[in-house]
GROMACS .gro file of C-alpha atoms in nm:
model
  413
    1MET     CA    1  -0.028   0.008  -0.027
    2VAL     CA    2   0.257   0.242   0.064
    3PHE     CA    3   0.485   0.148  -0.225
    4TRP     CA    4   0.193   0.221  -0.446
    5ARG     CA    5   0.143   0.558  -0.282
    6LYS     CA    6   0.519   0.666  -0.346
    7LYS     CA    7   0.493   0.557  -0.715
    8LYS     CA    8   0.162   0.762  -0.737
    9ASN     CA    9   0.372   1.079  -0.555
   10GLN     CA   10   0.668   1.002  -0.778
   11ALA     CA   11   0.456   0.991  -1.114
   12GLU     CA   12   0.287   1.312  -1.000
   13GLN     CA   13   0.625   1.472  -0.928
   14GLU     CA   14   0.770   1.382  -1.283
   15GLN     CA   15   0.435   1.545  -1.425
   16GLN     CA   16   0.475   1.833  -1.223
   17GLU     CA   17   0.843   1.871  -1.322
   18ARG     CA   18   0.738   1.839  -1.706
   19GLU     CA   19   0.479   2.098  -1.678
   20ASP     CA   20   0.753   2.358  -1.534
   21LYS     CA   21   0.965   2.303  -1.815
   22ILE     CA   22   0.687   2.397  -2.039
   23ILE     CA   23   0.594   2.683  -1.844
   24HIS     CA   24   0.949   2.793  -1.732
   25PRO     CA   25   1.205   2.684  -2.022
   26PRO     CA   26   1.580   2.625  -1.858
   27ASN     CA   27   1.728   2.938  -2.015
   28GLU     CA   28   1.480   3.189  -1.846
   29PRO     CA   29   1.632   3.438  -1.644
   30GLU     CA   30   1.510   3.449  -1.303
   31ILE     CA   31   1.221   3.670  -1.175
   32GLU     CA   32   1.341   3.955  -0.986
   33PRO     CA   33   1.170   3.987  -0.629
   34SER     CA   34   0.886   4.223  -0.607
   35THR     CA   35   0.967   4.601  -0.452
   36ASP     CA   36   0.636   4.667  -0.389
   37TYR     CA   37   0.651   4.725  -0.021
   38GLU     CA   38   0.767   5.028   0.228
   39PRO     CA   39   1.151   4.920   0.305
   40GLU     CA   40   1.215   4.975   0.710
   41MET     CA   41   1.533   5.204   0.783
   42ASP     CA   42   1.712   5.200   1.086
   43GLU     CA   43   1.660   5.528   1.302
   44ALA     CA   44   2.029   5.580   1.338
   45LEU     CA   45   2.095   5.581   0.950
   46LYS     CA   46   1.791   5.810   0.914
   47HIS     CA   47   1.943   6.081   1.166
   48GLU     CA   48   2.299   6.025   0.948
   49LEU     CA   49   2.107   6.077   0.616
   50ASN     CA   50   1.924   6.391   0.750
   51GLU     CA   51   2.240   6.536   0.883
   52THR     CA   52   2.417   6.491   0.563
   53GLU     CA   53   2.141   6.656   0.388
   54ASP     CA   54   2.172   6.966   0.593
   55GLU     CA   55   2.534   7.019   0.545
   56LEU     CA   56   2.472   7.016   0.185
   57LEU     CA   57   2.206   7.303   0.200
   58ASP     CA   58   2.424   7.483   0.438
   59GLU     CA   59   2.685   7.477   0.147
   60LEU     CA   60   2.448   7.599  -0.094
   61GLU     CA   61   2.368   7.934   0.108
   62GLU     CA   62   2.569   8.127  -0.132
   63ILE     CA   63   2.380   8.254  -0.425
   64PRO     CA   64   2.519   8.122  -0.730
   65GLU     CA   65   2.646   8.327  -1.011
   66PRO     CA   66   2.391   8.419  -1.268
   67ALA     CA   67   2.411   8.226  -1.557
   68HIS     CA   68   2.488   8.452  -1.896
   69THR     CA   69   2.162   8.455  -2.157
   70LYS     CA   70   2.133   8.557  -2.500
   71GLU     CA   71   2.021   8.881  -2.362
   72ASP     CA   72   2.337   8.961  -2.148
   73ASP     CA   73   2.543   8.876  -2.454
   74GLU     CA   74   2.377   9.148  -2.681
   75GLU     CA   75   2.362   9.412  -2.378
   76GLN     CA   76   2.723   9.328  -2.339
   77ALA     CA   77   2.810   9.380  -2.739
   78ARG     CA   78   2.604   9.707  -2.731
   79ASP     CA   79   2.799   9.846  -2.419
   80GLU     CA   80   3.121   9.762  -2.550
   81ALA     CA   81   3.032   9.951  -2.917
   82ASP     CA   82   2.921  10.214  -2.694
   83GLN     CA   83   3.259  10.237  -2.500
   84LYS     CA   84   3.440  10.235  -2.809
   85LYS     CA   85   3.272  10.543  -2.955
   86ASN     CA   86   3.305  10.718  -2.615
   87LEU     CA   87   3.687  10.642  -2.614
   88SER     CA   88   3.754  10.744  -2.959
   89PRO     CA   89   4.096  10.876  -3.019
   90GLN     CA   90   3.947  11.142  -3.263
   91GLN     CA   91   3.702  11.274  -2.991
   92ASN     CA   92   3.872  11.203  -2.628
   93ASP     CA   93   4.229  11.159  -2.615
   94LYS     CA   94   4.325  11.507  -2.539
   95PRO     CA   95   3.955  11.641  -2.396
   96GLU     CA   96   4.146  11.918  -2.226
   97GLN     CA   97   4.237  12.055  -2.568
   98SER     CA   98   3.948  11.936  -2.784
   99GLY     CA   99   3.853  12.250  -2.999
  100GLY     CA  100   3.555  12.304  -3.242
  101GLU     CA  101   3.268  12.561  -3.259
  102GLN     CA  102   3.055  12.357  -3.013
  103ASP     CA  103   3.325  12.411  -2.757
  104SER     CA  104   3.396  12.754  -2.838
  105GLY     CA  105   3.053  12.870  -2.655
  106GLY     CA  106   3.132  12.688  -2.342
  107TRP     CA  107   2.890  12.478  -2.145
  108LEU     CA  108   2.560  12.679  -2.216
  109SER     CA  109   2.624  12.661  -2.559
  110ARG     CA  110   2.668  12.277  -2.538
  111LEU     CA  111   2.376  12.215  -2.293
  112THR     CA  112   2.151  12.389  -2.540
  113SER     CA  113   2.286  12.186  -2.844
  114GLY     CA  114   2.275  11.910  -2.623
  115LEU     CA  115   1.879  11.920  -2.554
  116THR     CA  116   1.799  12.061  -2.907
  117LYS     CA  117   1.594  11.742  -2.986
  118SER     CA  118   1.397  11.755  -2.666
  119SER     CA  119   1.354  12.158  -2.715
  120ASN     CA  120   1.236  12.096  -3.086
  121LYS     CA  121   0.990  11.842  -2.996
  122PHE     CA  122   0.852  12.094  -2.678
  123THR     CA  123   0.856  12.406  -2.929
  124GLN     CA  124   0.648  12.204  -3.210
  125GLY     CA  125   0.399  12.107  -2.939
  126LEU     CA  126   0.348  12.440  -2.877
  127THR     CA  127   0.324  12.565  -3.219
  128ASP     CA  128   0.045  12.326  -3.287
  129ILE     CA  129  -0.177  12.411  -2.989
  130LEU     CA  130  -0.126  12.807  -3.053
  131THR     CA  131  -0.426  12.801  -3.306
  132LYS     CA  132  -0.588  13.079  -3.129
  133LYS     CA  133  -0.480  13.387  -2.918
  134LYS     CA  134  -0.680  13.360  -2.587
  135LEU     CA  135  -0.590  13.103  -2.308
  136ASP     CA  136  -0.892  12.866  -2.256
  137GLN     CA  137  -0.947  12.538  -2.097
  138ASP     CA  138  -0.869  12.366  -2.444
  139MET     CA  139  -0.536  12.510  -2.485
  140LEU     CA  140  -0.438  12.439  -2.118
  141ASP     CA  141  -0.528  12.069  -2.175
  142GLU     CA  142  -0.348  12.034  -2.484
  143LEU     CA  143  -0.039  12.191  -2.340
  144GLU     CA  144  -0.085  11.956  -2.064
  145ASP     CA  145  -0.063  11.669  -2.318
  146VAL     CA  146   0.258  11.829  -2.459
  147LEU     CA  147   0.412  11.814  -2.137
  148ILE     CA  148   0.331  11.450  -2.066
  149MET     CA  149   0.458  11.371  -2.435
  150SER     CA  150   0.779  11.570  -2.307
  151ASP     CA  151   0.802  11.300  -2.036
  152LEU     CA  152   0.757  11.507  -1.725
  153GLY     CA  153   0.485  11.255  -1.594
  154PRO     CA  154   0.117  11.367  -1.539
  155LYS     CA  155   0.163  11.465  -1.196
  156THR     CA  156   0.412  11.700  -1.273
  157ALA     CA  157   0.245  11.796  -1.599
  158ALA     CA  158  -0.097  11.900  -1.402
  159LYS     CA  159   0.109  12.093  -1.135
  160ILE     CA  160   0.277  12.327  -1.394
  161VAL     CA  161  -0.030  12.360  -1.609
  162GLU     CA  162  -0.226  12.479  -1.307
  163ASP     CA  163   0.062  12.701  -1.184
  164PHE     CA  164   0.081  12.874  -1.527
  165SER     CA  165  -0.294  12.926  -1.566
  166LYS     CA  166  -0.365  13.100  -1.268
  167ASP     CA  167  -0.330  13.466  -1.354
  168ARG     CA  168  -0.363  13.418  -1.751
  169PHE     CA  169  -0.685  13.234  -1.789
  170GLY     CA  170  -0.882  13.424  -2.072
  171LYS     CA  171  -0.607  13.667  -2.177
  172ASP     CA  172  -0.402  13.698  -2.482
  173ILE     CA  173  -0.074  13.486  -2.473
  174SER     CA  174   0.202  13.411  -2.702
  175GLU     CA  175   0.443  13.093  -2.765
  176GLU     CA  176   0.737  13.323  -2.607
  177GLU     CA  177   0.544  13.404  -2.298
  178ILE     CA  178   0.445  13.051  -2.253
  179LYS     CA  179   0.787  12.939  -2.309
  180LEU     CA  180   0.887  13.165  -2.026
  181ALA     CA  181   0.633  13.081  -1.782
  182LEU     CA  182   0.690  12.727  -1.825
  183ALA     CA  183   1.071  12.785  -1.795
  184THR     CA  184   1.001  12.951  -1.472
  185SER     CA  185   0.746  12.678  -1.299
  186MET     CA  186   1.018  12.407  -1.413
  187THR     CA  187   1.311  12.615  -1.249
  188GLU     CA  188   1.180  12.640  -0.943
  189ILE     CA  189   1.059  12.242  -0.950
  190LEU     CA  190   1.459  12.193  -1.021
  191ALA     CA  191   1.634  12.431  -0.816
  192PRO     CA  192   1.593  12.230  -0.467
  193VAL     CA  193   1.779  11.905  -0.671
  194ALA     CA  194   2.045  12.124  -0.825
  195LYS     CA  195   2.325  12.042  -0.584
  196PRO     CA  196   2.689  11.942  -0.637
  197LEU     CA  197   2.860  11.626  -0.516
  198GLU     CA  198   3.061  11.738  -0.205
  199THR     CA  199   3.358  11.508  -0.172
  200THR     CA  200   3.523  11.642   0.163
  201LYS     CA  201   3.766  11.376   0.277
  202PRO     CA  202   3.651  11.211   0.633
  203GLU     CA  203   3.832  11.296   0.940
  204ASN     CA  204   3.910  10.948   1.006
  205GLY     CA  205   4.174  10.960   0.747
  206GLY     CA  206   3.992  10.707   0.490
  207PRO     CA  207   3.884  10.804   0.140
  208PHE     CA  208   3.516  10.969   0.066
  209VAL     CA  209   3.355  10.636  -0.087
  210ILE     CA  210   3.144  10.679  -0.380
  211LEU     CA  211   2.927  10.370  -0.492
  212VAL     CA  212   2.820  10.392  -0.834
  213CYS     CA  213   2.529  10.205  -0.941
  214GLY     CA  214   2.268  10.156  -1.252
  215VAL     CA  215   2.143   9.955  -1.522
  216ASN     CA  216   2.358   9.835  -1.782
  217GLY     CA  217   2.372  10.085  -2.101
  218ALA     CA  218   2.315  10.399  -1.905
  219GLY     CA  219   2.689  10.496  -1.909
  220LYS     CA  220   2.783  10.421  -1.581
  221THR     CA  221   3.142  10.343  -1.647
  222THR     CA  222   3.186  10.646  -1.860
  223THR     CA  223   3.009  10.855  -1.593
  224ILE     CA  224   3.288  10.715  -1.357
  225GLY     CA  225   3.559  10.800  -1.598
  226LYS     CA  226   3.435  11.168  -1.663
  227LEU     CA  227   3.402  11.237  -1.281
  228ALA     CA  228   3.753  11.102  -1.220
  229HIS     CA  229   3.871  11.326  -1.447
  230GLN     CA  230   3.681  11.622  -1.310
  231PHE     CA  231   3.834  11.520  -0.956
  232THR     CA  232   4.166  11.504  -1.065
  233MET     CA  233   4.197  11.752  -1.296
  234LYS     CA  234   3.970  12.032  -1.164
  235ASP     CA  235   3.984  11.962  -0.775
  236ARG     CA  236   4.299  11.815  -0.791
  237LYS     CA  237   4.233  11.532  -0.566
  238SER     CA  238   4.377  11.181  -0.575
  239VAL     CA  239   4.145  10.934  -0.665
  240MET     CA  240   4.102  10.538  -0.692
  241LEU     CA  241   3.888  10.306  -0.884
  242ALA     CA  242   3.769   9.978  -0.800
  243ALA     CA  243   3.590   9.737  -1.035
  244ALA     CA  244   3.324   9.577  -0.847
  245ASP     CA  245   3.123   9.452  -1.155
  246THR     CA  246   3.270   9.100  -1.171
  247PHE     CA  247   2.972   9.020  -1.373
  248ARG     CA  248   3.099   9.128  -1.698
  249ALA     CA  249   3.445   9.098  -1.819
  250ALA     CA  250   3.390   9.398  -2.049
  251ALA     CA  251   3.292   9.590  -1.772
  252ILE     CA  252   3.620   9.532  -1.608
  253GLU     CA  253   3.827   9.623  -1.900
  254GLN     CA  254   3.653   9.945  -1.980
  255LEU     CA  255   3.718  10.074  -1.616
  256LYS     CA  256   4.111   9.993  -1.686
  257VAL     CA  257   4.094  10.222  -1.993
  258TRP     CA  258   3.950  10.481  -1.826
  259ALA     CA  259   4.203  10.448  -1.527
  260GLU     CA  260   4.436  10.429  -1.755
  261ARG     CA  261   4.313  10.743  -1.955
  262VAL     CA  262   4.236  10.943  -1.652
  263HIS     CA  263   4.588  10.838  -1.445
  264CYS     CA  264   4.416  10.671  -1.157
  265PRO     CA  265   4.517  10.343  -0.984
  266ILE     CA  266   4.256  10.098  -0.997
  267LEU     CA  267   4.179   9.752  -0.805
  268ALA     CA  268   4.010   9.490  -1.025
  269LYS     CA  269   3.984   9.105  -0.985
  270ASP     CA  270   3.902   8.801  -1.243
  271ILE     CA  271   3.526   8.795  -1.370
  272GLY     CA  272   3.336   8.592  -1.091
  273ALA     CA  273   3.530   8.733  -0.793
  274ASP     CA  274   3.319   8.810  -0.503
  275ALA     CA  275   3.232   9.185  -0.550
  276ALA     CA  276   3.192   9.258  -0.186
  277ALA     CA  277   3.570   9.134  -0.125
  278VAL     CA  278   3.658   9.370  -0.417
  279ALA     CA  279   3.487   9.658  -0.240
  280PHE     CA  280   3.661   9.574   0.103
  281GLU     CA  281   4.009   9.552  -0.061
  282ALA     CA  282   3.956   9.847  -0.238
  283TYR     CA  283   3.882  10.032   0.067
  284GLN     CA  284   4.163   9.927   0.247
  285LYS     CA  285   4.431  10.000  -0.043
  286ALA     CA  286   4.258  10.354  -0.096
  287LYS     CA  287   4.292  10.410   0.305
  288ASP     CA  288   4.663  10.302   0.311
  289ASP     CA  289   4.747  10.520   0.019
  290ASN     CA  290   4.596  10.806   0.153
  291ARG     CA  291   4.345  10.846  -0.148
  292ASP     CA  292   4.095  11.144  -0.146
  293ILE     CA  293   3.844  10.960  -0.337
  294LEU     CA  294   3.742  10.591  -0.393
  295MET     CA  295   3.465  10.547  -0.661
  296ILE     CA  296   3.333  10.174  -0.696
  297ASP     CA  297   3.164  10.030  -0.992
  298THR     CA  298   2.902   9.782  -0.953
  299ALA     CA  299   2.700   9.540  -1.173
  300GLY     CA  300   2.441   9.666  -1.391
  301ARG     CA  301   2.066   9.518  -1.484
  302LEU     CA  302   2.019   9.524  -1.060
  303GLN     CA  303   1.657   9.681  -1.121
  304ASN     CA  304   1.526   9.340  -1.237
  305LYS     CA  305   1.801   9.075  -1.128
  306LYS     CA  306   1.744   9.007  -0.761
  307ASN     CA  307   2.084   8.803  -0.734
  308LEU     CA  308   2.272   9.140  -0.866
  309MET     CA  309   2.045   9.359  -0.650
  310GLU     CA  310   2.111   9.148  -0.333
  311GLU     CA  311   2.487   9.144  -0.434
  312LEU     CA  312   2.463   9.526  -0.392
  313GLU     CA  313   2.311   9.540  -0.053
  314LYS     CA  314   2.625   9.266   0.026
  315ILE     CA  315   2.886   9.530  -0.078
  316ILE     CA  316   2.723   9.795   0.142
  317ARG     CA  317   2.711   9.550   0.425
  318VAL     CA  318   3.052   9.489   0.408
  319LEU     CA  319   3.192   9.827   0.376
  320LYS     CA  320   2.994   9.951   0.670
  321LYS     CA  321   3.168   9.697   0.900
  322GLN     CA  322   3.482   9.905   0.807
  323ASP     CA  323   3.291  10.239   0.890
  324GLU     CA  324   2.929  10.294   0.943
  325SER     CA  325   2.911  10.574   0.767
  326LEU     CA  326   3.031  10.416   0.446
  327PRO     CA  327   2.926  10.434   0.168
  328HIS     CA  328   2.965  10.852   0.176
  329ALA     CA  329   2.768  10.857  -0.139
  330VAL     CA  330   2.554  10.635  -0.368
  331LEU     CA  331   2.496  10.768  -0.703
  332LEU     CA  332   2.241  10.636  -0.959
  333VAL     CA  333   2.339  10.662  -1.334
  334LEU     CA  334   2.027  10.694  -1.533
  335ASP     CA  335   1.999  10.685  -1.883
  336SER     CA  336   1.732  10.964  -1.996
  337THR     CA  337   1.639  10.820  -2.337
  338THR     CA  338   1.448  10.528  -2.111
  339GLY     CA  339   1.195  10.801  -2.024
  340GLN     CA  340   0.918  10.705  -1.789
  341ASN     CA  341   1.119  10.357  -1.691
  342ALA     CA  342   1.359  10.625  -1.488
  343PHE     CA  343   1.084  10.669  -1.265
  344SER     CA  344   1.070  10.281  -1.158
  345GLN     CA  345   1.451  10.258  -1.175
  346VAL     CA  346   1.491  10.539  -0.911
  347GLU     CA  347   1.184  10.386  -0.711
  348THR     CA  348   1.363  10.063  -0.705
  349PHE     CA  349   1.727  10.158  -0.650
  350GLN     CA  350   1.603  10.400  -0.382
  351GLN     CA  351   1.410  10.120  -0.176
  352MET     CA  352   1.724   9.907  -0.199
  353VAL     CA  353   2.032  10.110  -0.125
  354ASN     CA  354   1.927  10.451  -0.017
  355VAL     CA  355   2.059  10.658  -0.328
  356THR     CA  356   2.191  11.013  -0.238
  357GLY     CA  357   2.245  11.174  -0.572
  358LEU     CA  358   2.132  11.112  -0.943
  359VAL     CA  359   2.358  11.176  -1.253
  360VAL     CA  360   2.132  11.174  -1.580
  361THR     CA  361   2.302  11.090  -1.936
  362LYS     CA  362   2.272  11.074  -2.280
  363LEU     CA  363   2.020  11.417  -2.259
  364ASP     CA  364   2.183  11.514  -2.611
  365GLY     CA  365   2.027  11.167  -2.782
  366THR     CA  366   1.655  11.182  -2.677
  367ALA     CA  367   1.338  11.404  -2.683
  368LYS     CA  368   1.296  11.284  -2.325
  369GLY     CA  369   1.482  11.578  -2.151
  370GLY     CA  370   1.135  11.638  -1.931
  371VAL     CA  371   1.201  11.329  -1.750
  372LEU     CA  372   1.442  11.513  -1.514
  373VAL     CA  373   1.168  11.736  -1.426
  374GLY     CA  374   0.944  11.481  -1.330
  375LEU     CA  375   1.207  11.296  -1.139
  376ALA     CA  376   1.297  11.611  -0.938
  377ASP     CA  377   0.920  11.674  -0.837
  378GLN     CA  378   0.832  11.321  -0.762
  379PHE     CA  379   1.181  11.208  -0.575
  380GLY     CA  380   1.331  11.519  -0.465
  381ILE     CA  381   1.683  11.353  -0.469
  382PRO     CA  382   1.982  11.573  -0.576
  383VAL     CA  383   2.103  11.601  -0.909
  384HIS     CA  384   2.478  11.633  -0.942
  385ALA     CA  385   2.533  11.613  -1.297
  386ILE     CA  386   2.410  11.594  -1.634
  387GLY     CA  387   2.547  11.441  -2.004
  388VAL     CA  388   2.481  11.612  -2.274
  389GLY     CA  389   2.772  11.471  -2.479
  390GLU     CA  390   2.999  11.217  -2.583
  391LYS     CA  391   3.355  11.427  -2.476
  392ILE     CA  392   3.473  11.395  -2.136
  393GLU     CA  393   3.372  11.783  -2.064
  394ASP     CA  394   3.025  11.724  -2.138
  395LEU     CA  395   2.947  11.605  -1.804
  396SER     CA  396   2.882  11.926  -1.611
  397PRO     CA  397   2.735  12.015  -1.273
  398PHE     CA  398   2.350  12.039  -1.316
  399SER     CA  399   2.217  12.426  -1.316
  400ALA     CA  400   1.816  12.444  -1.286
  401GLN     CA  401   1.782  12.778  -1.458
  402ASP     CA  402   2.001  12.678  -1.761
  403PHE     CA  403   1.848  12.352  -1.814
  404ALA     CA  404   1.480  12.472  -1.770
  405ASN     CA  405   1.546  12.734  -2.022
  406SER     CA  406   1.743  12.502  -2.268
  407LEU     CA  407   1.448  12.257  -2.248
  408VAL     CA  408   1.177  12.490  -2.338
  409GLY     CA  409   1.399  12.689  -2.612
  410VAL     CA  410   1.412  12.993  -2.419
  411ALA     CA  411   1.713  13.207  -2.555
  412LEU     CA  412   2.016  13.224  -2.347
  413ASP     CA  413   2.183  13.569  -2.289
   0.00000   0.00000   0.00000
C-alpha cells in the first residue's frame, strides 16, 4: 500500500516537473523579487542621512553666479560698442584740448545744443496748439498733453499747467510768454535738487567712498571715468577706482581703460570674483595710500535681477563693517532715453540702497529731457551732474535755470 503511494507521488512529481519545463524553459532568467513594499530603515541611519542633507544645504547658502543668457551677450556687445565710441581717439584722446565750434561757446552752448531734440519736440508741440490767441481750457488741456509727451509725468504736468494758468486764463498769450512761464515753473521744481557732489575727505583719514550703480547701458562706467577726470584735473584730488562689476569681463576692461586715461590706480579681480571682497580690499588700499576719493563700480541690470541687487546690498554691508558711515555717497546713473522707465529705476534703487544723488546721461540723444523735471518733482533726490555729449567735458554740474531754459527753447543770454 505504501509502495503504491510512493509510486503515485513520484509519477505526480515527474508530471509537475514536465509542466514546469514547459512554463519556465531552462534558459529563462530568474524573476526579480517584488519591490512593492515599504522598506524599513534603522533610526540611526535616518539621523545620519538627515545630517548629511543639512550640510549640503548649508553649502548652497551662497547665491550662485547668474548664468549668462543671449540677452546678456547682446547687452554686453552694445556696451562695448558704446564704449569704443566714447573712447575714440578722435574725440577723447586729448579732451582738455578738444576744440571745435561747439566747445567755443562754453557749457551753455553745449547744453543748448545737447537738448535740441527735447527743445524741438516741445516747441513743435506749442506751435501746434497755438491756433488761437486767448488761453482757454482747451489750450490748457493740450499744453498738459505736450508736457506729458515730453516725459514730465502726469502729476508734474498737471502741477505746472495749474500754476501757469492762475493769472493768465482768458488773456491773450504768445508762444514766447508760454515758454518763459513754463521755464520759470520748471526752475522752481529743479532748483531744490540742483546740488553739487561734495567729496570732503572724512576725518578718520579714509577716502570719500562713492558707490556707483545703475542698469547696463546707462553710461555708468563712462560717468565714473568723467567724474574721476574732474576730480583729478579740476579739484586736484587723488582718486582710486574699484571694478566691483565682476559679472561682465567687458565692464572690468572698460574701467581699466578709463583708469589709464585719467591716470588713476584701479583695483580689479577676475570675472566671477566676489564683488563685496573687491570693494573691501579697495577701501583698505585707498585708505593705506591716503587717497581722497574711492569710486566703486557695480554690476548693471540690478533693477530686474534679484541676485545682483542682493549683491549690491552685500557690498554696502561689508563696507559698513569698516565704517558705519560708508558709503558716503550712492550715485544712480540714469539714461534719459529710457523716459518713464527712469521713474521705476529710481524707485527700486532708492528702496534697496538709499540713493543719495543722480547723474542723468545721454540728454543729447533723446527728446525726453523733461523726465528730469518729473524725477525732481516726484523724488526730490539731488541731481549732481548731467551729460549732454560724448566728450569727457560734456558731463557738468547741474544748473536748474540753464536746464529749464534750454529745455523749453528760451534764448540764453
